[in-house]
Structures are given as C-alpha cells and as structure tokens.
CSV table of C-alpha atoms and ligand atoms in Angstrom, one decimal:
chain,number,residue,atom,x,y,z
A,1,MET,CA,-7.9,1.4,-17.4
A,2,ILE,CA,-5.6,0.6,-14.1
A,3,PHE,CA,-6.0,1.8,-10.6
A,4,GLU,CA,-2.7,2.3,-9.1
A,5,THR,CA,-3.2,1.8,-5.4
A,6,HIS,CA,-0.1,2.7,-4.0
A,7,ALA,CA,2.8,4.8,-5.1
A,8,HIS,CA,5.1,7.6,-3.8
A,9,TYR,CA,5.3,10.3,-6.0
A,10,ASP,CA,6.0,12.5,-3.2
A,11,ASP,CA,9.9,11.1,-3.8
A,12,GLU,CA,12.2,13.1,-4.4
A,13,ARG,CA,13.2,10.5,-7.3
A,14,PHE,CA,10.5,12.4,-9.0
A,15,ASP,CA,11.4,16.2,-8.6
A,16,GLU,CA,12.8,16.7,-12.0
A,17,ASP,CA,9.1,15.6,-14.0
A,18,ARG,CA,6.8,14.6,-11.2
A,19,ASP,CA,4.0,17.2,-13.1
A,20,THR,CA,4.8,16.1,-16.1
A,21,LEU,CA,5.0,12.5,-15.7
A,22,LEU,CA,1.5,12.6,-13.5
A,23,GLU,CA,0.0,14.3,-16.4
A,24,GLU,CA,0.9,11.9,-18.6
A,25,LEU,CA,0.1,8.6,-16.5
A,26,LEU,CA,-3.5,10.1,-16.1
A,27,ALA,CA,-4.0,11.1,-19.5
A,28,GLY,CA,-3.2,7.6,-20.4
A,29,ASN,CA,-4.3,4.5,-18.6
A,30,ILE,CA,-4.3,5.1,-15.3
A,31,CYS,CA,-7.3,6.0,-14.1
A,32,ASN,CA,-6.9,6.8,-10.3
A,33,ILE,CA,-3.4,7.0,-8.2
A,34,ILE,CA,-3.6,6.6,-4.0
A,35,ASN,CA,-0.3,8.7,-3.2
A,36,VAL,CA,0.8,7.1,-0.1
A,37,GLY,CA,2.6,8.9,3.2
A,38,ALA,CA,5.2,6.9,4.8
A,39,ALA,CA,6.2,9.7,7.2
A,40,LEU,CA,4.6,13.1,8.4
A,41,LYS,CA,6.0,15.0,5.5
A,42,GLY,CA,5.1,12.3,2.7
A,43,VAL,CA,1.7,12.8,4.5
A,44,ALA,CA,1.5,16.5,3.9
A,45,ASP,CA,2.8,16.1,0.5
A,46,SER,CA,0.6,13.5,-0.3
A,47,ILE,CA,-2.6,15.5,0.4
A,48,ALA,CA,-1.1,18.6,-1.6
A,49,LEU,CA,-0.6,16.2,-4.9
A,50,ALA,CA,-4.3,14.9,-4.0
A,51,GLU,CA,-5.2,18.6,-3.8
A,52,LYS,CA,-3.9,19.4,-7.5
A,53,TYR,CA,-4.9,16.3,-9.2
A,54,GLU,CA,-8.9,15.3,-8.9
A,55,LYS,CA,-8.0,11.9,-9.8
A,56,ILE,CA,-5.3,11.7,-7.1
A,57,TYR,CA,-6.0,10.7,-3.4
A,58,ALA,CA,-4.1,10.1,-0.4
A,59,ALA,CA,-3.4,7.9,2.4
A,60,ALA,CA,-2.1,9.3,5.7
A,61,GLY,CA,0.1,7.0,8.1
A,62,VAL,CA,3.7,6.7,9.4
A,63,HIS,CA,5.4,3.7,8.4
A,64,PRO,CA,6.9,1.6,10.9
A,65,SER,CA,10.7,2.3,9.6
A,66,GLU,CA,9.9,6.1,10.9
A,67,ILE,CA,8.0,6.0,14.0
A,68,ALA,CA,10.5,7.5,15.7
A,69,GLU,CA,8.9,10.7,14.6
A,70,LEU,CA,5.6,10.2,16.1
A,71,ASP,CA,4.8,11.4,19.7
A,72,GLU,CA,1.1,12.7,21.2
A,73,GLU,CA,1.0,16.2,19.4
A,74,LYS,CA,2.4,14.8,16.1
A,75,PHE,CA,-0.4,12.1,16.3
A,76,GLN,CA,-2.9,14.5,16.6
A,77,TRP,CA,-1.8,15.9,13.9
A,78,LEU,CA,-1.8,13.4,12.1
A,79,LYS,CA,-5.6,12.5,13.0
A,80,GLU,CA,-6.3,15.9,11.4
A,81,GLN,CA,-4.5,15.2,8.2
A,82,ALA,CA,-6.5,12.2,8.0
A,83,LYS,CA,-10.0,14.0,8.3
A,84,HIS,CA,-9.3,15.7,4.7
A,85,GLU,CA,-11.9,14.9,1.9
A,86,LYS,CA,-9.2,13.4,-0.2
A,87,VAL,CA,-7.8,11.1,2.3
A,88,VAL,CA,-9.2,7.3,1.7
A,89,ALA,CA,-6.9,5.6,3.6
A,90,ILE,CA,-4.6,5.1,6.7
A,91,GLY,CA,-1.4,4.3,6.0
A,92,GLU,CA,1.2,2.9,4.9
A,93,ILE,CA,1.2,1.6,8.9
A,94,GLY,CA,2.4,-1.8,10.0
A,95,LEU,CA,5.5,-3.6,11.4
A,96,ASP,CA,9.2,-3.9,9.4
A,97,TYR,CA,11.4,-6.3,11.1
A,98,TYR,CA,13.8,-6.3,8.2
A,99,TRP,CA,16.1,-2.9,9.8
A,100,ASP,CA,14.7,-2.7,13.4
A,101,LYS,CA,15.6,-5.8,15.0
A,102,GLU,CA,15.8,-4.8,18.9
A,103,PRO,CA,13.4,-5.4,21.6
A,104,GLU,CA,12.6,-2.2,22.2
A,105,ILE,CA,11.9,-1.0,19.1
A,106,LYS,CA,9.7,-3.7,17.7
A,107,GLN,CA,7.8,-3.1,20.5
A,108,ASN,CA,7.0,0.6,19.7
A,109,GLN,CA,6.4,-0.3,16.2
A,110,ARG,CA,3.3,-3.0,17.4
A,111,GLU,CA,2.5,0.3,19.8
A,112,TRP,CA,2.1,2.6,16.8
A,113,PHE,CA,0.6,0.0,14.7
A,114,ALA,CA,-2.2,-0.9,17.0
A,115,ARG,CA,-3.1,3.0,17.7
A,116,GLN,CA,-3.2,3.9,13.7
A,117,MET,CA,-5.5,1.2,13.1
A,118,GLU,CA,-7.6,2.1,16.1
A,119,LEU,CA,-7.5,5.8,14.4
A,120,ALA,CA,-8.9,3.8,11.3
A,121,ARG,CA,-11.8,2.5,12.7
A,122,GLU,CA,-12.6,5.6,14.6
A,123,LEU,CA,-12.4,7.7,11.3
A,124,HIS,CA,-14.2,5.0,9.1
A,125,LEU,CA,-11.2,4.5,6.9
A,126,PRO,CA,-9.7,1.3,5.6
A,127,VAL,CA,-6.2,0.1,6.0
A,128,ILE,CA,-2.6,0.1,3.8
A,129,ILE,CA,-0.4,-2.6,5.9
A,130,HIS,CA,3.3,-2.8,5.7
A,131,SER,CA,4.6,-6.1,6.8
A,132,ARG,CA,7.9,-7.3,6.7
A,133,ASP,CA,9.6,-10.0,8.4
A,134,ALA,CA,6.8,-9.8,10.9
A,135,ALA,CA,4.0,-12.4,9.4
A,136,GLU,CA,3.4,-13.6,13.1
A,137,ASP,CA,3.2,-10.3,14.8
A,138,THR,CA,1.1,-8.3,12.3
A,139,MET,CA,-1.6,-11.1,12.4
A,140,LYS,CA,-0.9,-11.2,16.5
A,141,VAL,CA,-1.7,-7.2,16.6
A,142,MET,CA,-4.4,-7.5,13.7
A,143,LYS,CA,-6.4,-9.7,16.0
A,144,GLU,CA,-5.6,-7.8,19.2
A,145,VAL,CA,-7.4,-4.5,17.6
A,146,CYS,CA,-10.6,-7.0,15.7
A,147,ALA,CA,-8.8,-6.3,12.4
A,148,GLN,CA,-11.9,-8.1,10.2
A,149,GLU,CA,-14.1,-4.9,11.3
A,150,ILE,CA,-11.4,-2.8,9.6
A,151,PRO,CA,-11.1,-3.0,6.2
A,152,GLY,CA,-7.9,-3.2,4.4
A,153,VAL,CA,-5.0,-4.3,2.1
A,154,VAL,CA,-2.0,-5.8,2.7
A,155,HIS,CA,0.4,-4.1,0.7
A,156,CYS,CA,3.4,-5.3,-1.2
A,157,TYR,CA,2.7,-9.0,-0.1
A,158,SER,CA,5.6,-11.3,0.4
A,159,TYR,CA,4.5,-14.1,2.4
A,160,SER,CA,3.0,-17.5,1.9
A,161,PRO,CA,0.1,-18.0,0.0
A,162,GLU,CA,-1.3,-20.0,3.4
A,163,MET,CA,-0.7,-16.5,5.2
A,164,ALA,CA,-2.6,-14.4,2.2
A,165,LYS,CA,-5.4,-16.6,2.7
A,166,GLU,CA,-5.7,-16.2,6.3
A,167,PHE,CA,-5.6,-12.0,5.6
A,168,ILE,CA,-8.4,-12.8,3.0
A,169,LYS,CA,-10.7,-14.2,6.0
A,170,MET,CA,-10.4,-11.6,7.8
A,171,GLY,CA,-11.4,-9.8,5.1
A,172,TYR,CA,-8.0,-8.0,3.7
A,173,TYR,CA,-7.5,-7.7,0.1
A,174,ILE,CA,-3.7,-8.3,-1.4
A,175,GLY,CA,-1.2,-5.7,-3.0
A,176,VAL,CA,0.6,-7.4,-5.8
A,177,GLY,CA,3.5,-5.4,-7.8
A,178,GLY,CA,6.6,-5.6,-9.4
A,179,VAL,CA,8.2,-8.6,-7.9
A,180,VAL,CA,5.6,-11.0,-9.6
A,181,THR,CA,7.1,-10.7,-12.3
A,182,PHE,CA,10.4,-11.6,-11.0
A,183,LYS,CA,12.0,-15.1,-12.0
A,184,ASN,CA,12.9,-15.6,-8.3
A,185,ALA,CA,9.5,-14.9,-7.0
A,186,LYS,CA,7.5,-18.6,-6.6
A,187,LYS,CA,5.8,-17.5,-3.5
A,188,LEU,CA,4.1,-14.5,-4.8
A,189,LYS,CA,3.6,-16.1,-7.8
A,190,GLU,CA,1.8,-19.2,-6.3
A,191,THR,CA,-0.2,-16.6,-3.7
A,192,VAL,CA,-1.3,-14.9,-6.7
A,193,GLU,CA,-2.5,-18.3,-8.3
A,194,GLN,CA,-4.5,-19.2,-5.2
A,195,ILE,CA,-6.4,-16.3,-4.4
A,196,PRO,CA,-9.2,-14.9,-5.8
A,197,LEU,CA,-8.5,-12.3,-8.4
A,198,GLU,CA,-11.3,-10.0,-6.5
A,199,LYS,CA,-8.8,-9.7,-3.8
A,200,ILE,CA,-5.9,-8.4,-5.2
A,201,LEU,CA,-5.0,-5.1,-6.0
A,202,LEU,CA,-2.5,-3.6,-8.1
A,203,GLU,CA,0.1,-0.9,-6.9
A,204,THR,CA,3.7,-0.2,-7.9
A,205,ASP,CA,5.5,0.7,-4.6
A,206,ALA,CA,6.9,3.7,-7.0
A,207,PRO,CA,9.5,4.7,-6.8
A,208,TYR,CA,10.6,1.3,-5.8
A,209,MET,CA,10.0,-1.8,-7.1
A,210,ALA,CA,9.9,-1.6,-10.9
A,211,PRO,CA,8.7,-4.8,-12.2
A,212,GLU,CA,10.8,-6.5,-15.4
A,213,PRO,CA,11.8,-5.5,-17.9
A,214,HIS,CA,12.6,-2.3,-15.5
A,215,ARG,CA,13.9,-4.1,-12.6
A,216,GLY,CA,16.1,-1.8,-10.7
A,217,LYS,CA,15.0,1.5,-12.4
A,218,ARG,CA,12.5,3.9,-11.1
A,219,ASN,CA,9.3,2.7,-11.5
A,220,GLU,CA,5.6,4.3,-12.4
A,221,SER,CA,2.0,3.8,-12.6
A,222,SER,CA,2.1,2.6,-16.2
A,223,TYR,CA,4.4,-0.4,-15.9
A,224,LEU,CA,1.8,-1.6,-14.2
A,225,SER,CA,0.5,-3.5,-17.3
A,226,PHE,CA,3.6,-5.7,-17.0
A,227,VAL,CA,1.8,-6.8,-13.7
A,228,ALA,CA,-1.4,-7.1,-14.8
A,229,ALA,CA,0.1,-9.3,-17.7
A,230,GLN,CA,1.5,-11.2,-14.8
A,231,ILE,CA,-1.1,-12.1,-13.5
A,232,ALA,CA,-3.4,-12.9,-16.4
A,233,ALA,CA,-0.6,-15.2,-17.4
A,234,LEU,CA,-0.9,-17.1,-13.8
A,235,LYS,CA,-4.7,-17.1,-14.1
A,236,GLY,CA,-5.1,-18.0,-17.4
A,237,ILE,CA,-7.4,-15.1,-18.0
A,238,THR,CA,-7.2,-11.8,-19.9
A,239,VAL,CA,-5.5,-8.7,-19.2
A,240,GLU,CA,-8.6,-6.9,-19.6
A,241,GLU,CA,-10.2,-8.9,-17.3
A,242,VAL,CA,-7.3,-8.4,-14.4
A,243,GLU,CA,-7.9,-4.6,-15.1
A,244,ARG,CA,-11.2,-4.4,-14.8
A,245,VAL,CA,-11.5,-6.9,-11.6
A,246,THR,CA,-8.6,-4.7,-9.7
A,247,GLU,CA,-9.8,-1.5,-10.6
A,248,GLU,CA,-13.4,-2.6,-9.1
A,249,ASN,CA,-11.7,-4.0,-6.0
A,250,ALA,CA,-9.8,-0.5,-5.8
A,251,ARG,CA,-13.0,1.3,-5.9
A,252,ARG,CA,-14.6,-1.0,-3.1
A,253,LEU,CA,-12.2,-0.8,-0.7
A,254,PHE,CA,-11.3,3.2,-1.0
A,255,GLY,CA,-14.9,4.2,-1.5
A,256,ILE,CA,-14.1,6.0,-4.9
A,257,LYS,CA,-16.6,6.1,-7.7
B,301,NI,NI1,4.9,2.3,0.4
C-alpha cells in the first residue's frame, strides 16, 4: 500500500470527478491521503474532505505565496481549525522566492513561516514545509525557531543532496514526488540515492507534478507507483520495500495508525 502524504484534492481540477476518483484510489492501493491546505479556503476544504473520508487526513497552513490573506484574526481562525481531530500537520508553510522577490514580501513570508512553526510547536503537530529558491533562508528561520524540536517534512524537495542531509540532521523527512521520474532531475536522483529510505515520504502534490509517463497531465495518487518504482531502481531494492518503509515513515511522522 502507498501512503500519499501531500495532495490537493480540493483543487478545482478535481471538481468534475472528485468523489469517484477518491473512492477509486482508496479502494485501490492508496491506504491514506493527507490533503494539504495551502490557503484559508483550502484548509476548510481539506478538513471537509477529512470529515467525509475516514482514510483522508488534513493539514492546515498557509503557503508562502498566499500569506497576503493572513492577519491576526485569520491566524486565530487557522489555529482553531488546526485543533480539529483530523488535522495531522501544519502545512504547507515555508518560503517561496521564485515568484516573490521583493524584500518586504520575503520578510513577510519569513515572519508567517516562523509564526506557523510556533503554532505547530504549541499544538504538538508536525509541519509540512514548502521551500523554493529559498534554501538558505529556510534553514535560517528553522534554526531561529529551533526546528529540530518540531518534527516535519520538506515537501517536493528540490535542493542538493548535501542540503537534504542538513534537514535530516534536524530530524526532517524529505518528500519525493513526480520530479524524480524526470530525465533531467539529476540532483533529486542523487539525493534519493544518498539519503536513507527511512527518511523519504511519497507525495504527489496533485494536481501538480505528475510523474513520467503522465508528465504535464493532472496528477493523482495512483501515479505514486511510478515514483516508488523510480526510487526502488535508484536504491536497488524492491518496490514493495519502498512502499512499506515510506508508509511506516508517514505513520510515524503524522501519528496515524
Ligand atoms: Ni502542495
């Protein structure tokens, strides 16, 4: 069975067939799904999905590109949502300097990232970190908030193998998805080769990041079998072992039996 640790089934690209697809996935080889909120509406929608499906859990957080919608009142609302019994993580939170390059916006991102890390500490929840073009500052904020005391995953990992080892030293897992199947994904393939399987989580980021041979199309959790196969090939082990160990990893991190 495959534990899907990061998907966005609340996305409008699933409006047409959401329930049919989820029922199909959960009746197949997907044992659990964490639906990750990226904005306030996404948090509410993720919790609604988790309430509807026993095997779906929610993560509550505001993505760095969505922080403009946050203020003290909304942050309080987020905190209340995060106390829901099916919320298993704060996420996705972090830094994304790919689109936002203005110093003031970057500073804002760092502040809300730190605040949401502190929220995770307060509620004893792990974090799901999104970090793009911001490796150094991500590490800096994590050190400032003593992130080694807060368990979590660096999702859709895109930095060097060396950096991955730094995150692992802080106790973090590395989220691996469709990108690992791309021909030009040299860095991620090296990372997977060099880090222990016990630190890898499987994730789609659906509807984004579909693996080969579905690259460019709408992603879904069943495609994780291509990701698992690629990891197995890189590590010279069986697909079953990849699925089993990454499932155990997810259960350990998110506290799901
Ligand atoms: Ni995501």
